[in-house]
Amino acid sequence: LAPVPASATLSAAAQAAVDRVRNNRTPQEGRIVLRAPPIAENGNTVPITISVESPMTAADHVTRIHVFADKNPTPDVATFHLTPACGRAQVDTRIRLSQTQDVIVLAEMSDGSLYMTRAEVKVTIGGCGG
Amino acid sequence: MAAPIGQPRVRLPAQIRAGEVIEIRTLVSHVMETGQRRDQSGAVIPRDIIRRFEAKFEGQTVFAMDLAPAISANPYIAFQFKAERPGRFEFTWTNDAGESRSVTQELKLA
């Protein structure tokens, strides 16, 4: 998915969630690839794959990947905890999206640096059970 | 009573060579009740989800995931693992009530 410019505003809840992860760090662009269907037919189960460029060595690896949804009832989606034993920073799961919205991904590195991306996923039939 | 955690399924590739990075795919049956739905009388159906997945190899946690209600029912989680030596995996899913279900799997090298 093509990333959305970082300057576009997020919902208050999503921004607060991002700020908690950021902890005053400025996120950099790049390194994260978020894959999702361009149009999700069923918002109840949207498959996503997140890959982060990293050698995944003891000295240089992804420690956490955070996923948020901008317009869901609550923004939290998942936090993945990785170790060098993973060998590659790539995770797959299926998520619920209540409507067309931005999915936000932050990746924290072992050196304390932070990367962020966000991309819009279109949803034809929303799913959060409501 | 908390919703049941179904028998989890884990898939590792058939042939694994030392040093290879493999994909491990997991699936578990669970309703992942979000806490957003209402029943016929209008009462909120309480949240009841699997909130944590953990993968340990030879006793050490190598990968974990914190799940929110936004993870779809029947959580599918796939991650990567660098196979350096044979050993035992233990995968554990834990729900909001603190109940958990684990499966173990041997990693053998070709």
PDB file of N, CA and C in Angstrom, chain B residues 6-71:
ATOM      1  N   GLY B   6      -9.905 -22.822  21.355  1.00  0.00           N
ATOM      2  CA  GLY B   6      -9.902 -24.067  20.583  1.00  0.00           C
ATOM      3  C   GLY B   6      -8.519 -24.686  20.522  1.00  0.00           C
ATOM      4  N   GLN B   7      -8.462 -25.912  19.999  1.00  0.00           N
ATOM      5  CA  GLN B   7      -7.174 -26.584  19.832  1.00  0.00           C
ATOM      6  C   GLN B   7      -6.316 -25.805  18.830  1.00  0.00           C
ATOM      7  N   PRO B   8      -5.198 -25.256  19.252  1.00  0.00           N
ATOM      8  CA  PRO B   8      -4.403 -24.450  18.321  1.00  0.00           C
ATOM      9  C   PRO B   8      -3.706 -25.327  17.287  1.00  0.00           C
ATOM     10  N   ARG B   9      -3.491 -24.755  16.124  1.00  0.00           N
ATOM     11  CA  ARG B   9      -2.763 -25.457  15.062  1.00  0.00           C
ATOM     12  C   ARG B   9      -1.521 -24.651  14.717  1.00  0.00           C
ATOM     13  N   VAL B  10      -0.417 -25.370  14.565  1.00  0.00           N
ATOM     14  CA  VAL B  10       0.859 -24.732  14.245  1.00  0.00           C
ATOM     15  C   VAL B  10       1.451 -25.428  13.037  1.00  0.00           C
ATOM     16  N   ARG B  11       1.962 -24.643  12.099  1.00  0.00           N
ATOM     17  CA  ARG B  11       2.583 -25.250  10.919  1.00  0.00           C
ATOM     18  C   ARG B  11       4.010 -24.756  10.755  1.00  0.00           C
ATOM     19  N   LEU B  12       4.931 -25.711  10.689  1.00  0.00           N
ATOM     20  CA  LEU B  12       6.330 -25.435  10.366  1.00  0.00           C
ATOM     21  C   LEU B  12       6.594 -26.072   9.007  1.00  0.00           C
ATOM     22  N   PRO B  13       7.560 -25.577   8.246  1.00  0.00           N
ATOM     23  CA  PRO B  13       7.841 -26.205   6.953  1.00  0.00           C
ATOM     24  C   PRO B  13       8.321 -27.644   7.133  1.00  0.00           C
ATOM     25  N   ALA B  14       8.150 -28.440   6.066  1.00  0.00           N
ATOM     26  CA  ALA B  14       8.494 -29.863   6.145  1.00  0.00           C
ATOM     27  C   ALA B  14       9.993 -30.078   6.291  1.00  0.00           C
ATOM     28  N   GLN B  15      10.772 -29.411   5.446  1.00  0.00           N
ATOM     29  CA  GLN B  15      12.220 -29.603   5.454  1.00  0.00           C
ATOM     30  C   GLN B  15      12.872 -28.318   5.929  1.00  0.00           C
ATOM     31  N   ILE B  16      13.634 -28.401   6.987  1.00  0.00           N
ATOM     32  CA  ILE B  16      14.272 -27.187   7.514  1.00  0.00           C
ATOM     33  C   ILE B  16      15.766 -27.422   7.586  1.00  0.00           C
ATOM     34  N   ARG B  17      16.536 -26.519   6.951  1.00  0.00           N
ATOM     35  CA  ARG B  17      18.002 -26.651   6.983  1.00  0.00           C
ATOM     36  C   ARG B  17      18.558 -25.699   8.040  1.00  0.00           C
ATOM     37  N   ALA B  18      19.644 -26.083   8.649  1.00  0.00           N
ATOM     38  CA  ALA B  18      20.277 -25.232   9.661  1.00  0.00           C
ATOM     39  C   ALA B  18      20.610 -23.876   9.047  1.00  0.00           C
ATOM     40  N   GLY B  19      20.255 -22.820   9.749  1.00  0.00           N
ATOM     41  CA  GLY B  19      20.547 -21.465   9.283  1.00  0.00           C
ATOM     42  C   GLY B  19      19.432 -20.847   8.462  1.00  0.00           C
ATOM     43  N   GLU B  20      18.434 -21.644   8.132  1.00  0.00           N
ATOM     44  CA  GLU B  20      17.338 -21.130   7.314  1.00  0.00           C
ATOM     45  C   GLU B  20      16.359 -20.316   8.179  1.00  0.00           C
ATOM     46  N   VAL B  21      15.809 -19.249   7.602  1.00  0.00           N
ATOM     47  CA  VAL B  21      14.747 -18.501   8.285  1.00  0.00           C
ATOM     48  C   VAL B  21      13.424 -19.065   7.786  1.00  0.00           C
ATOM     49  N   ILE B  22      12.647 -19.613   8.676  1.00  0.00           N
ATOM     50  CA  ILE B  22      11.384 -20.256   8.294  1.00  0.00           C
ATOM     51  C   ILE B  22      10.191 -19.426   8.756  1.00  0.00           C
ATOM     52  N   GLU B  23       9.053 -19.698   8.136  1.00  0.00           N
ATOM     53  CA  GLU B  23       7.818 -19.065   8.579  1.00  0.00           C
ATOM     54  C   GLU B  23       7.059 -20.063   9.452  1.00  0.00           C
ATOM     55  N   ILE B  24       6.612 -19.592  10.597  1.00  0.00           N
ATOM     56  CA  ILE B  24       5.786 -20.420  11.473  1.00  0.00           C
ATOM     57  C   ILE B  24       4.389 -19.804  11.453  1.00  0.00           C
ATOM     58  N   ARG B  25       3.391 -20.632  11.132  1.00  0.00           N
ATOM     59  CA  ARG B  25       2.020 -20.132  11.015  1.00  0.00           C
ATOM     60  C   ARG B  25       1.177 -20.774  12.103  1.00  0.00           C
ATOM     61  N   THR B  26       0.367 -19.972  12.757  1.00  0.00           N
ATOM     62  CA  THR B  26      -0.465 -20.504  13.840  1.00  0.00           C
ATOM     63  C   THR B  26      -1.895 -20.039  13.647  1.00  0.00           C
ATOM     64  N   LEU B  27      -2.805 -20.869  14.145  1.00  0.00           N
ATOM     65  CA  LEU B  27      -4.228 -20.551  14.060  1.00  0.00           C
ATOM     66  C   LEU B  27      -4.900 -21.134  15.284  1.00  0.00           C
ATOM     67  N   VAL B  28      -5.770 -20.381  15.892  1.00  0.00           N
ATOM     68  CA  VAL B  28      -6.498 -20.901  17.047  1.00  0.00           C
ATOM     69  C   VAL B  28      -7.954 -20.459  16.927  1.00  0.00           C
ATOM     70  N   SER B  29      -8.884 -21.359  17.253  1.00  0.00           N
ATOM     71  CA  SER B  29     -10.304 -20.995  17.222  1.00  0.00           C
ATOM     72  C   SER B  29     -10.629 -20.195  18.468  1.00  0.00           C
ATOM     73  N   HIS B  30     -11.145 -18.993  18.269  1.00  0.00           N
ATOM     74  CA  HIS B  30     -11.590 -18.186  19.406  1.00  0.00           C
ATOM     75  C   HIS B  30     -12.469 -17.070  18.885  1.00  0.00           C
ATOM     76  N   VAL B  31     -13.553 -16.792  19.598  1.00  0.00           N
ATOM     77  CA  VAL B  31     -14.543 -15.818  19.144  1.00  0.00           C
ATOM     78  C   VAL B  31     -13.994 -14.378  19.144  1.00  0.00           C
ATOM     79  N   MET B  32     -13.014 -14.088  19.976  1.00  0.00           N
ATOM     80  CA  MET B  32     -12.469 -12.725  20.071  1.00  0.00           C
ATOM     81  C   MET B  32     -13.621 -11.704  20.194  1.00  0.00           C
ATOM     82  N   GLU B  33     -14.393 -11.853  21.238  1.00  0.00           N
ATOM     83  CA  GLU B  33     -15.528 -10.951  21.493  1.00  0.00           C
ATOM     84  C   GLU B  33     -14.988  -9.564  21.819  1.00  0.00           C
ATOM     85  N   THR B  34     -15.376  -8.572  21.008  1.00  0.00           N
ATOM     86  CA  THR B  34     -14.729  -7.261  21.094  1.00  0.00           C
ATOM     87  C   THR B  34     -15.170  -6.414  22.279  1.00  0.00           C
ATOM     88  N   GLY B  35     -16.376  -6.663  22.789  1.00  0.00           N
ATOM     89  CA  GLY B  35     -16.930  -5.764  23.797  1.00  0.00           C
ATOM     90  C   GLY B  35     -17.716  -4.628  23.161  1.00  0.00           C
ATOM     91  N   GLN B  36     -17.835  -4.647  21.830  1.00  0.00           N
ATOM     92  CA  GLN B  36     -18.602  -3.620  21.114  1.00  0.00           C
ATOM     93  C   GLN B  36     -20.010  -4.102  20.762  1.00  0.00           C
ATOM     94  N   ARG B  37     -20.240  -5.413  20.827  1.00  0.00           N
ATOM     95  CA  ARG B  37     -21.532  -5.944  20.353  1.00  0.00           C
ATOM     96  C   ARG B  37     -22.567  -5.896  21.468  1.00  0.00           C
ATOM     97  N   ARG B  38     -23.816  -5.840  21.065  1.00  0.00           N
ATOM     98  CA  ARG B  38     -24.920  -5.892  22.032  1.00  0.00           C
ATOM     99  C   ARG B  38     -25.766  -7.121  21.756  1.00  0.00           C
ATOM    100  N   ASP B  39     -26.347  -7.665  22.815  1.00  0.00           N
ATOM    101  CA  ASP B  39     -27.246  -8.804  22.608  1.00  0.00           C
ATOM    102  C   ASP B  39     -28.654  -8.287  22.312  1.00  0.00           C
ATOM    103  N   GLN B  40     -29.622  -9.216  22.190  1.00  0.00           N
ATOM    104  CA  GLN B  40     -30.973  -8.818  21.763  1.00  0.00           C
ATOM    105  C   GLN B  40     -31.648  -7.872  22.738  1.00  0.00           C
ATOM    106  N   SER B  41     -31.302  -7.930  24.008  1.00  0.00           N
ATOM    107  CA  SER B  41     -31.921  -7.030  24.982  1.00  0.00           C
ATOM    108  C   SER B  41     -31.219  -5.682  25.022  1.00  0.00           C
ATOM    109  N   GLY B  42     -30.161  -5.523  24.238  1.00  0.00           N
ATOM    110  CA  GLY B  42     -29.441  -4.248  24.209  1.00  0.00           C
ATOM    111  C   GLY B  42     -28.241  -4.199  25.134  1.00  0.00           C
ATOM    112  N   ALA B  43     -28.044  -5.261  25.914  1.00  0.00           N
ATOM    113  CA  ALA B  43     -26.903  -5.255  26.837  1.00  0.00           C
ATOM    114  C   ALA B  43     -25.608  -5.532  26.076  1.00  0.00           C
ATOM    115  N   VAL B  44     -24.548  -4.870  26.514  1.00  0.00           N
ATOM    116  CA  VAL B  44     -23.244  -5.077  25.881  1.00  0.00           C
ATOM    117  C   VAL B  44     -22.748  -6.486  26.184  1.00  0.00           C
ATOM    118  N   ILE B  45     -22.284  -7.173  25.162  1.00  0.00           N
ATOM    119  CA  ILE B  45     -21.642  -8.481  25.372  1.00  0.00           C
ATOM    120  C   ILE B  45     -20.211  -8.189  25.778  1.00  0.00           C
ATOM    121  N   PRO B  46     -19.803  -8.648  26.955  1.00  0.00           N
ATOM    122  CA  PRO B  46     -18.488  -8.221  27.444  1.00  0.00           C
ATOM    123  C   PRO B  46     -17.336  -8.710  26.571  1.00  0.00           C
ATOM    124  N   ARG B  47     -16.284  -7.934  26.583  1.00  0.00           N
ATOM    125  CA  ARG B  47     -15.048  -8.300  25.881  1.00  0.00           C
ATOM    126  C   ARG B  47     -14.519  -9.624  26.433  1.00  0.00           C
ATOM    127  N   ASP B  48     -14.011 -10.453  25.528  1.00  0.00           N
ATOM    128  CA  ASP B  48     -13.451 -11.753  25.915  1.00  0.00           C
ATOM    129  C   ASP B  48     -12.553 -12.170  24.763  1.00  0.00           C
ATOM    130  N   ILE B  49     -11.282 -11.875  24.899  1.00  0.00           N
ATOM    131  CA  ILE B  49     -10.361 -12.135  23.786  1.00  0.00           C
ATOM    132  C   ILE B  49      -9.134 -12.903  24.246  1.00  0.00           C
ATOM    133  N   ILE B  50      -8.426 -13.445  23.281  1.00  0.00           N
ATOM    134  CA  ILE B  50      -7.057 -13.903  23.525  1.00  0.00           C
ATOM    135  C   ILE B  50      -6.206 -12.649  23.482  1.00  0.00           C
ATOM    136  N   ARG B  51      -5.495 -12.353  24.548  1.00  0.00           N
ATOM    137  CA  ARG B  51      -4.764 -11.084  24.600  1.00  0.00           C
ATOM    138  C   ARG B  51      -3.246 -11.262  24.433  1.00  0.00           C
ATOM    139  N   ARG B  52      -2.764 -12.509  24.442  1.00  0.00           N
ATOM    140  CA  ARG B  52      -1.318 -12.711  24.341  1.00  0.00           C
ATOM    141  C   ARG B  52      -1.009 -14.038  23.676  1.00  0.00           C
ATOM    142  N   PHE B  53      -0.034 -14.002  22.788  1.00  0.00           N
ATOM    143  CA  PHE B  53       0.528 -15.200  22.171  1.00  0.00           C
ATOM    144  C   PHE B  53       2.023 -15.175  22.429  1.00  0.00           C
ATOM    145  N   GLU B  54       2.567 -16.340  22.826  1.00  0.00           N
ATOM    146  CA  GLU B  54       3.997 -16.380  23.099  1.00  0.00           C
ATOM    147  C   GLU B  54       4.602 -17.630  22.477  1.00  0.00           C
ATOM    148  N   ALA B  55       5.753 -17.472  21.836  1.00  0.00           N
ATOM    149  CA  ALA B  55       6.478 -18.610  21.277  1.00  0.00           C
ATOM    150  C   ALA B  55       7.814 -18.723  21.997  1.00  0.00           C
ATOM    151  N   LYS B  56       8.051 -19.882  22.600  1.00  0.00           N
ATOM    152  CA  LYS B  56       9.327 -20.128  23.281  1.00  0.00           C
ATOM    153  C   LYS B  56      10.051 -21.240  22.548  1.00  0.00           C
ATOM    154  N   PHE B  57      11.356 -21.080  22.395  1.00  0.00           N
ATOM    155  CA  PHE B  57      12.192 -22.135  21.823  1.00  0.00           C
ATOM    156  C   PHE B  57      13.216 -22.517  22.867  1.00  0.00           C
ATOM    157  N   GLU B  58      13.229 -23.782  23.248  1.00  0.00           N
ATOM    158  CA  GLU B  58      14.128 -24.268  24.299  1.00  0.00           C
ATOM    159  C   GLU B  58      14.037 -23.355  25.528  1.00  0.00           C
ATOM    160  N   GLY B  59      12.800 -23.026  25.900  1.00  0.00           N
ATOM    161  CA  GLY B  59      12.568 -22.280  27.129  1.00  0.00           C
ATOM    162  C   GLY B  59      12.717 -20.769  27.030  1.00  0.00           C
ATOM    163  N   GLN B  60      13.225 -20.263  25.893  1.00  0.00           N
ATOM    164  CA  GLN B  60      13.416 -18.809  25.764  1.00  0.00           C
ATOM    165  C   GLN B  60      12.345 -18.226  24.863  1.00  0.00           C
ATOM    166  N   THR B  61      11.741 -17.120  25.288  1.00  0.00           N
ATOM    167  CA  THR B  61      10.753 -16.462  24.440  1.00  0.00           C
ATOM    168  C   THR B  61      11.449 -15.869  23.219  1.00  0.00           C
ATOM    169  N   VAL B  62      11.025 -16.272  22.033  1.00  0.00           N
ATOM    170  CA  VAL B  62      11.621 -15.758  20.800  1.00  0.00           C
ATOM    171  C   VAL B  62      10.693 -14.787  20.082  1.00  0.00           C
ATOM    172  N   PHE B  63       9.403 -14.885  20.348  1.00  0.00           N
ATOM    173  CA  PHE B  63       8.430 -14.026  19.691  1.00  0.00           C
ATOM    174  C   PHE B  63       7.191 -13.970  20.571  1.00  0.00           C
ATOM    175  N   ALA B  64       6.558 -12.786  20.615  1.00  0.00           N
ATOM    176  CA  ALA B  64       5.302 -12.674  21.355  1.00  0.00           C
ATOM    177  C   ALA B  64       4.432 -11.627  20.678  1.00  0.00           C
ATOM    178  N   MET B  65       3.147 -11.696  20.955  1.00  0.00           N
ATOM    179  CA  MET B  65       2.220 -10.732  20.384  1.00  0.00           C
ATOM    180  C   MET B  65       1.181 -10.400  21.430  1.00  0.00           C
ATOM    181  N   ASP B  66       0.932  -9.091  21.606  1.00  0.00           N
ATOM    182  CA  ASP B  66      -0.185  -8.633  22.418  1.00  0.00           C
ATOM    183  C   ASP B  66      -1.325  -8.362  21.454  1.00  0.00           C
ATOM    184  N   LEU B  67      -2.468  -9.007  21.684  1.00  0.00           N
ATOM    185  CA  LEU B  67      -3.612  -8.861  20.795  1.00  0.00           C
ATOM    186  C   LEU B  67      -4.642  -7.933  21.418  1.00  0.00           C
ATOM    187  N   ALA B  68      -5.246  -7.088  20.588  1.00  0.00           N
ATOM    188  CA  ALA B  68      -6.358  -6.240  21.017  1.00  0.00           C
ATOM    189  C   ALA B  68      -7.638  -6.807  20.391  1.00  0.00           C
ATOM    190  N   PRO B  69      -8.812  -6.282  20.787  1.00  0.00           N
ATOM    191  CA  PRO B  69     -10.059  -6.769  20.175  1.00  0.00           C
ATOM    192  C   PRO B  69     -10.095  -6.596  18.660  1.00  0.00           C
ATOM    193  N   ALA B  70      -9.246  -5.756  18.114  1.00  0.00           N
ATOM    194  CA  ALA B  70      -9.209  -5.552  16.658  1.00  0.00           C
ATOM    195  C   ALA B  70      -8.563  -6.704  15.898  1.00  0.00           C
ATOM    196  N   ILE B  71      -8.071  -7.701  16.594  1.00  0.00           N
ATOM    197  CA  ILE B  71      -7.588  -8.894  15.903  1.00  0.00           C
ATOM    198  C   ILE B  71      -8.809  -9.768  15.612  1.00  0.00           C
TER     199      ILE B  71
END
